[in-house]
Structure formats: structure tokens, C-alpha cells
């Protein structure tokens, strides 16, 4: 049995590295709405090994949050999910709601972007962390609260015992995000999905939270899926990166592949558009013209074609034929979905 | 908590001021009316002499301000109308004396209160249960048959006048089906079963009318609440759907519901006028209506003040309960 | 009183009264607490600082959208602190504001043409169609967009419309409050380039409020750093970025992640949170999180003083000197 899953063709991972704990293959998510079908995610693959960090980057609407919600089984009923989501080799898609409930928060946990709205305003933070523990452990409320206080202490809430009685609004943004992380970690999950965990926070607090996540990973060997649009954060913490565009993978590879050998014009565009704090200002930032397409609006050819500065070098093919992920030079499994055979150069 | 005590004290003090202003206003309004209560009291063959006597006895020959001051004094010291053997005593706290009914207003209110309380509280419990259950159900089954039925029921409740629904209920259940008594009130202390049996129709009628607003409010709040991020968090933690609704969803709906409920109940305790009339129950509302007809200023002032007090009190309770229920109140 | 000074804020304070539960005692949020701030013609001043440091409040006071609690606001050399109503018209011609959320700041029921007409009307002018088209052209849109409604545009295009609206009265100074923080990176770059182009073409000056230090570095030539309602450091952008003198600025800059895998940086991870602006610390507002704090820091608030005699000024008793910056990492130092 285990061999079968390890050979799963979609869930690529490199030889030699530990076996992935989460493998997602050919994931499709389609929403049935009044305006028709919305193909939010159209076939993505990724995997992450214990103690490793996979970053998913991409612009607004590219399907990052939908993918993570699909993995957690948290999508609304109008979403149709197909593909494979293997947690330690066990298929999650198609599980009964009770079986899924047992896995959620226990084996896979989620950290949201906005910690204030992610916490229930009416219950104390200690209660909320304890609830997460009680949902998966048959313990008394008192024991659960003790465990919660220990977790709050672990994530760096000062005088956790007293602060556990406080309500979310009595915390600062950074402290709230710590609470949410404590809640996610209270059951020692194998996989932690963090959806823009620091986007709502100030940089100094962001640095604290990212360090906390790294420490947690080092200590518990948690696999981290980090969803972010901040390439700076990604460069600092990720081992592997998946770049999404319009619900598809544009490029994936190790963090060095992405930042030093970007093979997809979109990845390159993102890097060029990013202002840098560590370098003197450039005369102009590189831009990608236009804006991301709405899901399903581009049905043939390369979804990036209308904005791509290299399409004219390739010609018709970009309009008629959808590029598949193909191997690129790099460390291990660097792949990009682009017809352009060679590496694109920076163009302004 | 001492802060809370201060708040309550300050609000109570403000309440007293409001009541003073209100009672003065009622006095002035009745003074300005062309009708003369003394003429009603004086009887059929009314000589100018007897009218003058009645006027003096009822202390209507004084200026409106003097009458008002006498009323205020009566609250603390009691009042005596007339002299000698015919004198009428109204003990402190005297909120006025009803000559047409020949009783102190305080006694009248105390007598009538149980009826109104019985109607109001019973109906309130019913409509709260009905409104919240149907509202939550409708929200969870949004767009399904249950939702449509609940929303339709709410529409009927909102659109139908209470007296019409009351008369219909009496007609159908009382006369045609002969299931329930059509009028009258039996004190709880006399026979709890008869008490409830006589009240069941007014309860149902009032509850149907009121539940409508609660269904709509609960449904809207619940829909909003279930879309919040913390509900997704609860699911992501591994909470089952039932727990998500009961522990996380309903908790947020509680605050607005309790607020409205407190205010509605406060208003209703002042007298469910139409319901009492339709079901011939001698409650506060009925007392007020007949007093207005008889130009019985004392009763009008007394009942108005009492109802106003209940409404203000309900507001105060709601504010305090809101502060207790919602930990965010009081933080910027 | 040189007319080169487009904006001059003198010792401006803005306090907000707090409304809590009726039985809790009220306080005041000292959102801006004694700020002196000058913008000269041709400058792009970046105003940075963490959430709640008072950047937006300062911007609103500067554009006369909020009345200051104390201090004076001079626009174009004229004291306009108490100017109100119709008299404000000529002031609005000189200074305009662009808001963060392009979605919320445009009326969804008005066409782009109507939106762009409003600022003219406020000045008592009826614009010609050619004038409106010219505005659109300046921000990279075209005539065909005039009849469309905000929802038909992408976020970046909406922000362009917001900028066009601000440009309608030909202001000298544009105060942009987080103009790109709601936008995706690729779109953000378009808008930043547009701001730079407008500066070159129209000779505009900017105050650019942002929490993203990289964005500010790209466009600002002067920088002011706010902390708890005060400016703790200001100076030529290049100088402040390369040699931050205030410990807070230094920590802030070191915390910005850079897209360079494996880059080793001396990160100063600050401990603790920003104190509440209702009850800021005595003396230096940063002392509760500062890795250099000494007893004297708790006494009197340090004032802005020149670093090495230049334009660069810092409010700190123990400013960093360029020599400190090359010293070994301070990363784990705590207060
Ligand atoms: N419940 C839903 N019904 C219909 N469409 C949806 C639903 N949820 C998401 N979508 C669509 O799916 C697409 C992907 O959304 P998603 O939230 O995953 O984007 P994202 O990459 O997380 O973007 P962001 O950076 O803004 O968070 C969007 O176009 C969105 O409109
Ligand atoms: N209208 C208001 N009433 C009360 N307090 C306010 C008001 N506006 C702002 N504040 C408070 O003033 C302080 C400064 O707010 P301001 O919006 O200026 O900060 P900012 O630096 O723009 O932050 P951000 O980066 O989050 O936009 C904050 O503590 C804020 O809560
Ligand atoms: S396939 Fe063509 S359009 Fe798509 S990214 Fe490559 S070059 Fe550009
Ligand atoms: S004055 Fe003191 S506390 Fe404030 S920044 Fe300077 S060294 Fe730190
Ligand atoms: Mg998202
Ligand atoms: Mg702001």
C-alpha cells in the first residue's frame, strides 16, 4: 500500500528528502454559482514533507485560499472538489463529515490571515484554545484549559495563565495571531496551513510571528504550507515554492530555483515588480500590464498570455495550446508551464 | 463593578427626572382639555353649588401647578381629600386617587398588574421560543421549504393587526371549536390550570404577532453570523456542525435578540391594550383606556408613569445585560 | 514664509475622545501628539510607521479633513487651521487626498465622468469633456472609460480613477494614504510608476503614507518615521534607509523581509507590542521596546535633533551612528 501512494505521479517530491506528509494531486475546485460555473482551481499538485515549508504564492484570486480550504474540506456546499488529497497516504476527499471532523484541527490545522475575525469575540482565548483540544481529546475542561495555557505560554503570550481569561479584543494583532497559532498547534498537527498569517500585521510583529512558526517547526517537525503574496517572506522561510496563476500552477521548484532561476514570465514579473527595501530605488519598477483574469475567462492557450511580454516570441502557440508544467534546470524538480523554451530575461 | 453601580445609580437618577417631566406633561395636557372631571363626578342633576363642592373636594379648584405639587407631596406624605367624616385618605406613597373608581391609584395598579404580567410574560416566553427556533431553522435551511414557510409565517404575523387575529382566534377556538374559554381571567393562585387555560389564546395571539419580528431578526443575524470567519475557525478546529451552530453561531445572535426582547417586554408590561380589550381581561391597559374615557387624571398619570418606568427600567436592564453578554462593550 | 513650503504643520496634535460603555471612564487617544512637518515643492515625503502610529490622522489633519486639537496647519504659506466651509475651496485646490481603498472611496452609482466632475463642481467650475478625457489620459486610462462605473474596473484601475479625481483641480500636493496597499504586487508597481510619472510631468509633490517601507523607498526622496503619534526620525530617504539613526527605524528596516533566499541579515526582532496611544510611556515613546533604553529615556521626550549637522534629524538620546550599524548583530538584545 505505502508504495502505491509514494509512486503517485502527481505528488512529486525529490528523491532523498523525507516522504511527504501531505500530497495533493490534480486538485480541481469548481463553484456552482448563479452566474455559472467558476473554475477557481484547475488542477494543481503539491506536496510537503515533515519539517519542510512549501510556499504558495500568487496574486489575489489565483486560488490559494480555495486550495487550502479544499485540503481542509472546508469549502461551502456549492464547491465541487476532485483530485487527490493524501494525508500520510490516506485519501481525504470523499471522507464522511465525521471522519473529516476528526482530522481537522487534529492532523491538519489552519491559521487564518485576520486573527481578530478568526477568533470568536464572545469566548476567552483560553476557552477557545481549550475547545480545540477537547474536540479531539477526551479530557476534562480543567485539563484542557491547562493544556491551553501551556500552548499560549509556548507561543510567547506573557503571563499566559491570566491572559487566558482575556477576550480576543483585549489583545494586540500580533498577540491574537499567536493565540490562533496556539489553537492550531494544540493537538500537535502534522500539517499546518497558514493562509497569509502575517499580512494583517506590522513588519516588526510579522518578524516575531515568522520566527515563532520556524521555532515550532523545528521543535515539532510540523509540515508548513505557507500561503503568501509577499515574496520577501517566502524567500526567507520557504523550502519549496508553488507559483499560482488563475487557478493553475505557473511554476514550482525550490526557493532558489524560483528566486535565482525563475523560468516563467509571470514569476519573473512578480520579482521585477517588487520594490526592495535593501536596494536603492530603481528608475522604474518592472510591471505586468493589465490585471489577473477572473476564473474561467481564459479557456484556451496560456492563461497568462494577455499580459505576457514574451508571448510574441513564441507566437500562436500561446493562444492555442495550454502549456503544461515541464522540467527546467535547477535543484531537483524545477518546473514551469510556459512554451518559451529558454529562460526569460528581465524586460522593462 | 463599582463603575457599574455608579452607572446604574446615575441612570436611576435620570429616570426620576424623566418621570417628573412626564407627569407634569400629563397634568398640563389634561388641564388644557375643555372637559371637566368634576362635572362627571357631580352626578346627573348637577347644581352649580354641588359642582363647586365636588371641585373643591377633588382639589380641582387649585391651579395646575398647585395640583401637581400636591401630587408630588402625596408620593412622600400621602394625601387627604375633603374634611371630616367624608374625608378620603390616600396613604403614602400616594400616586393619586381615582374618584370614579373610589380607590387609590396604587391599589388599582397593584390589583391589575398580575393580569398584565400573566399575559405579557407568558406570551413573551412563547414568542421568544417560537421566534428564535424558527429564525435559526430558517437561516440554516436558507432557501429551502422550511425557510419559506417561516418567512411566510413572519409576514402574516407582521401584516395582521392583533385585534383581528384575537377576534379570529376567539371565533374559531372559542365559539366554533369550543375548545377554550373566550374571556375572563383566573388568578394563578386560585387555579394554575384554569389560569393557563384562560390565557392560552391571548398568549398565542400575542406570540404570533411578536414572533414575526423575532423570526426575521434571528434569521438575518444568524445568516450573518454563520458567514463570519470565526465560524470557519470552529469548523477548522474540528467542531461538528451542530456544535458550530449551537456554541459559536447562536452566541453572537444572543446579544441583539436579548436587547430587543428586553425592550419589547418592558413595553408590553405597561399593558397589552388591544389584547386585554379583545379578551376582556382587566389589566393595566384596560384600566388606562377606561380612565381616559372618564377623564380620570389620577389613573392616567399613575398608569402612564408606571408604564414609562417599566420601559426605562427595561432599557437599563438591557444596557447592563448587553455589557455582560458582549465582552467587547466598553472597549474602544 | 517661502512659497516653496507647500505644507507646514506646526506642533500639531490630534486627540480623539474615547467612547466606551457608559459606566467606564473615558479617555483620549493621542493619535498625533506634537508633530512638526514640512513639505517643500518637488518633494516626495514618505510617512511610515506601524499601524496606529497616527499616519492617516496626520494626513487628514494636513488636508483639513480633520481639525487639529492643537497646533497650526499652513498650506502654501497661509495659516488655514481655522478656515472652513466655502473659504476652504482655494485650499483644496492646492492639496488633495488619495485614499487607500479604491473600492470604498468611489461612489458605485456614479459613472467615472460624474466622479471626475465632482471636484470641478466643488470649485464652481463646469469641466469640458476634453478636460475629463485629459485627466483620464494622465492616469493611463482613455475616453472610453468615461461612461463606465467603478465596478467595471479592476482594483488598480479604480485607484487610477481616485488619482485622476485628485488631479482634477491641479493641486500642488497630493497626500496619498496607503495608495497601493490594497493592490497586488504587479498592479502596485503600475500605480507606483504612475505616481513617479506624474511627478515628472506635472511637477507634483507627494506625501506618501504607507506601512510598506519598500514601497516608500522606491518613490520617496524624504522620509519621516512615526511612532505613537510622534515623528521619531526624518531626513533624506537615501540617508535614513542606509544609515537609520533611531533604534526604532533600524529595527523596522531590519524586519522587512527581502526576496533573497538565504540572505543573512542582522535582524532586530523587537519584543512586546506598541503601547496604547491612550496612555503612552513617559519620556521617549519607544523606550518600552528599545534595546538601547537607559534611565534618562523615561524622563523627558527627546526632540528631533540633527544627526551630523545635516537635514537628517532624530529624536533619541542614544542614536545609532553609522559605525554601530556595522557592528555584530544585535538581534537578541531586549529592553
Ligand atoms: N464560495 C465561492 N463561490 C464562488 N467563487 C468563489 C468562492 N470562493 C472563492 N471563489 C473564487 O475563487 C477564486 C479564487 O479565490 P481565492 O480566495 O482562493 O483567491 P486567493 O488566491 O486566496 O486570493 P487572495 O490573495 O485575495 O486571498 C476567486 O476568483 C474567487 O472569486
Ligand atoms: N475617528 C477616530 N476616533 C477615535 N480614535 C481614532 C479615530 N481615528 C483614529 N483613531 C485612533 O488614532 C490612532 C492613530 O490612527 P491612524 O489611523 O492615524 O493610524 P495609522 O498610522 O494610519 O494606522 P494604519 O497603518 O493602521 O492605517 C489609532 O490608535 C486609532 O485607533
Ligand atoms: S506560454 Fe506564452 S504566454 Fe504563456 S507565459 Fe509562456 S510565453 Fe507567456
Ligand atoms: S531615547 Fe532612549 S528609549 Fe528612546 S529610542 Fe533613544 S535610546 Fe531608545
Ligand atoms: Mg486568500
Ligand atoms: Mg492609516
Coordinates of N, CA and C in Angstrom, one line a residue, chain A residues 72 74 101 104-106 108-110 112 114 117-123 127-129 131-132 134-136 167 169-170 183 187, chain B residues 225 228-241 243 246-249 251-253 255-256 325-329 331:
Chain A
X72 N -8.6 21.2 3.6 CA -9.2 21.0 4.9 C -10.7 20.5 4.8
X74 N -13.1 22.4 3.9 CA -13.9 23.5 4.4 C -14.6 24.3 3.4
X101 N -14.1 15.6 10.3 CA -14.1 16.4 11.5 C -12.9 16.0 12.5
X104 N -9.6 17.3 11.0 CA -9.5 18.8 11.0 C -9.1 19.2 12.4
X105 N -8.1 20.1 12.5 CA -7.7 20.6 13.8 C -6.9 19.6 14.6
X106 N -6.8 18.4 14.1 CA -6.1 17.3 14.8 C -4.8 17.0 14.0
X108 N -4.4 18.1 10.6 CA -4.2 19.3 9.8 C -4.8 20.5 10.5
X109 N -4.1 21.6 10.6 CA -4.7 22.8 11.3 C -4.5 24.0 10.3
X110 N -5.3 25.0 10.6 CA -5.3 26.1 9.7 C -5.1 27.4 10.5
X112 N -5.5 31.5 10.0 CA -6.1 32.5 9.0 C -5.3 33.8 9.0
X114 N -6.7 37.0 9.2 CA -7.1 38.0 10.1 C -7.5 37.4 11.4
X117 N -10.9 38.4 13.3 CA -12.2 37.8 12.9 C -12.1 36.3 13.0
X118 N -10.9 35.7 13.1 CA -10.8 34.3 13.2 C -11.2 33.8 14.6
X119 N -11.1 34.7 15.6 CA -11.4 34.3 16.9 C -12.8 34.7 17.3
X120 N -13.5 33.9 18.1 CA -14.8 34.2 18.5 C -14.8 35.2 19.6
X121 N -15.5 36.4 19.3 CA -15.4 37.5 20.2 C -16.0 37.3 21.6
X122 N -16.8 36.2 21.7 CA -17.6 36.1 22.9 C -16.9 35.1 23.9
X123 N -15.9 34.4 23.5 CA -15.3 33.5 24.5 C -13.8 33.9 24.7
X127 N -10.4 29.6 26.7 CA -11.5 28.7 26.4 C -11.4 28.2 24.9
X128 N -11.1 29.1 24.0 CA -11.1 28.7 22.6 C -10.0 27.8 22.3
X129 N -8.8 28.0 22.9 CA -7.7 27.0 22.6 C -8.1 25.7 23.3
X131 N -11.0 24.5 23.8 CA -12.0 23.8 23.0 C -11.4 23.0 21.9
X132 N -10.4 23.6 21.2 CA -9.7 22.9 20.1 C -9.1 21.6 20.6
X134 N -10.2 19.8 23.4 CA -11.3 19.0 23.9 C -12.0 18.3 22.7
X135 N -12.0 18.9 21.6 CA -12.7 18.4 20.4 C -12.0 17.1 19.9
X136 N -10.8 16.9 20.3 CA -10.0 15.7 19.8 C -9.5 14.9 21.0
X167 N -10.3 38.3 26.5 CA -11.1 38.1 25.3 C -10.2 38.6 24.1
X169 N -10.5 40.8 21.8 CA -10.3 42.2 21.5 C -9.4 42.8 22.5
X170 N -9.1 42.1 23.6 CA -8.1 42.7 24.6 C -6.7 42.5 24.2
X183 N -3.8 27.8 19.1 CA -5.0 27.0 18.8 C -4.8 25.9 17.8
X187 N -3.1 20.4 19.2 CA -3.2 18.9 19.0 C -2.0 18.4 18.3
Chain B
X225 N -24.0 35.8 11.0 CA -23.1 35.2 12.0 C -22.4 34.0 11.4
X228 N -19.3 34.5 9.3 CA -18.1 35.1 9.9 C -16.9 34.1 9.9
X229 N -15.8 34.7 9.9 CA -14.6 33.9 9.9 C -14.4 32.9 11.1
X230 N -14.9 33.4 12.2 CA -14.7 32.5 13.4 C -15.5 31.3 13.3
X231 N -16.6 31.3 12.5 CA -17.3 30.1 12.3 C -16.5 29.1 11.5
X232 N -15.8 29.6 10.5 CA -14.9 28.7 9.8 C -13.8 28.2 10.7
X233 N -13.3 29.0 11.6 CA -12.3 28.6 12.5 C -12.8 27.4 13.3
X234 N -14.1 27.5 13.8 CA -14.6 26.5 14.6 C -14.7 25.2 13.8
X235 N -15.1 25.3 12.6 CA -15.1 24.1 11.7 C -13.6 23.5 11.5
X236 N -12.7 24.5 11.3 CA -11.3 24.0 11.1 C -10.7 23.4 12.3
X237 N -11.3 23.7 13.5 CA -10.8 23.1 14.7 C -11.3 21.7 14.8
X238 N -12.3 21.4 14.1 CA -12.9 20.0 14.2 C -14.2 20.0 14.9
X239 N -14.9 21.1 15.1 CA -16.2 21.1 15.7 C -17.2 20.6 14.7
X240 N -18.1 19.7 15.2 CA -19.2 19.2 14.4 C -20.1 20.4 14.1
X241 N -21.0 20.1 13.0 CA -21.8 21.2 12.6 C -22.8 21.6 13.7
X243 N -22.4 21.6 16.9 CA -21.7 22.4 17.9 C -21.4 23.8 17.3
X246 N -24.7 25.7 17.6 CA -25.2 26.0 19.0 C -24.2 26.8 19.8
X247 N -22.9 26.5 19.7 CA -21.9 27.1 20.6 C -21.4 28.4 20.0
X248 N -21.1 28.4 18.7 CA -20.4 29.5 18.1 C -21.4 30.5 17.3
X249 N -22.4 29.9 16.6 CA -23.3 30.7 15.9 C -24.3 31.5 16.7
X251 N -24.3 32.1 19.8 CA -23.8 33.0 20.9 C -23.8 34.5 20.4
X252 N -23.5 34.7 19.1 CA -23.5 36.0 18.6 C -24.9 36.6 18.3
X253 N -25.8 35.7 18.1 CA -27.2 36.2 17.9 C -27.9 36.6 19.1
X255 N -27.0 38.5 21.6 CA -27.0 39.9 22.1 C -28.1 40.8 21.5
X256 N -28.2 40.8 20.2 CA -29.3 41.6 19.6 C -30.7 41.1 20.0
X325 N -23.1 40.4 28.4 CA -23.1 39.4 27.3 C -22.0 39.6 26.3
X326 N -21.7 40.9 26.0 CA -20.7 41.2 25.0 C -19.5 41.7 25.6
X327 N -18.4 40.9 25.7 CA -17.2 41.3 26.4 C -16.6 42.6 25.7
X328 N -17.0 42.9 24.5 CA -16.3 44.0 23.8 C -16.9 45.3 24.2
X329 N -18.1 45.3 24.8 CA -18.7 46.6 25.1 C -17.8 47.3 26.1
X331 N -14.9 48.7 25.3 CA -13.5 48.8 24.9 C -13.5 49.5 23.5

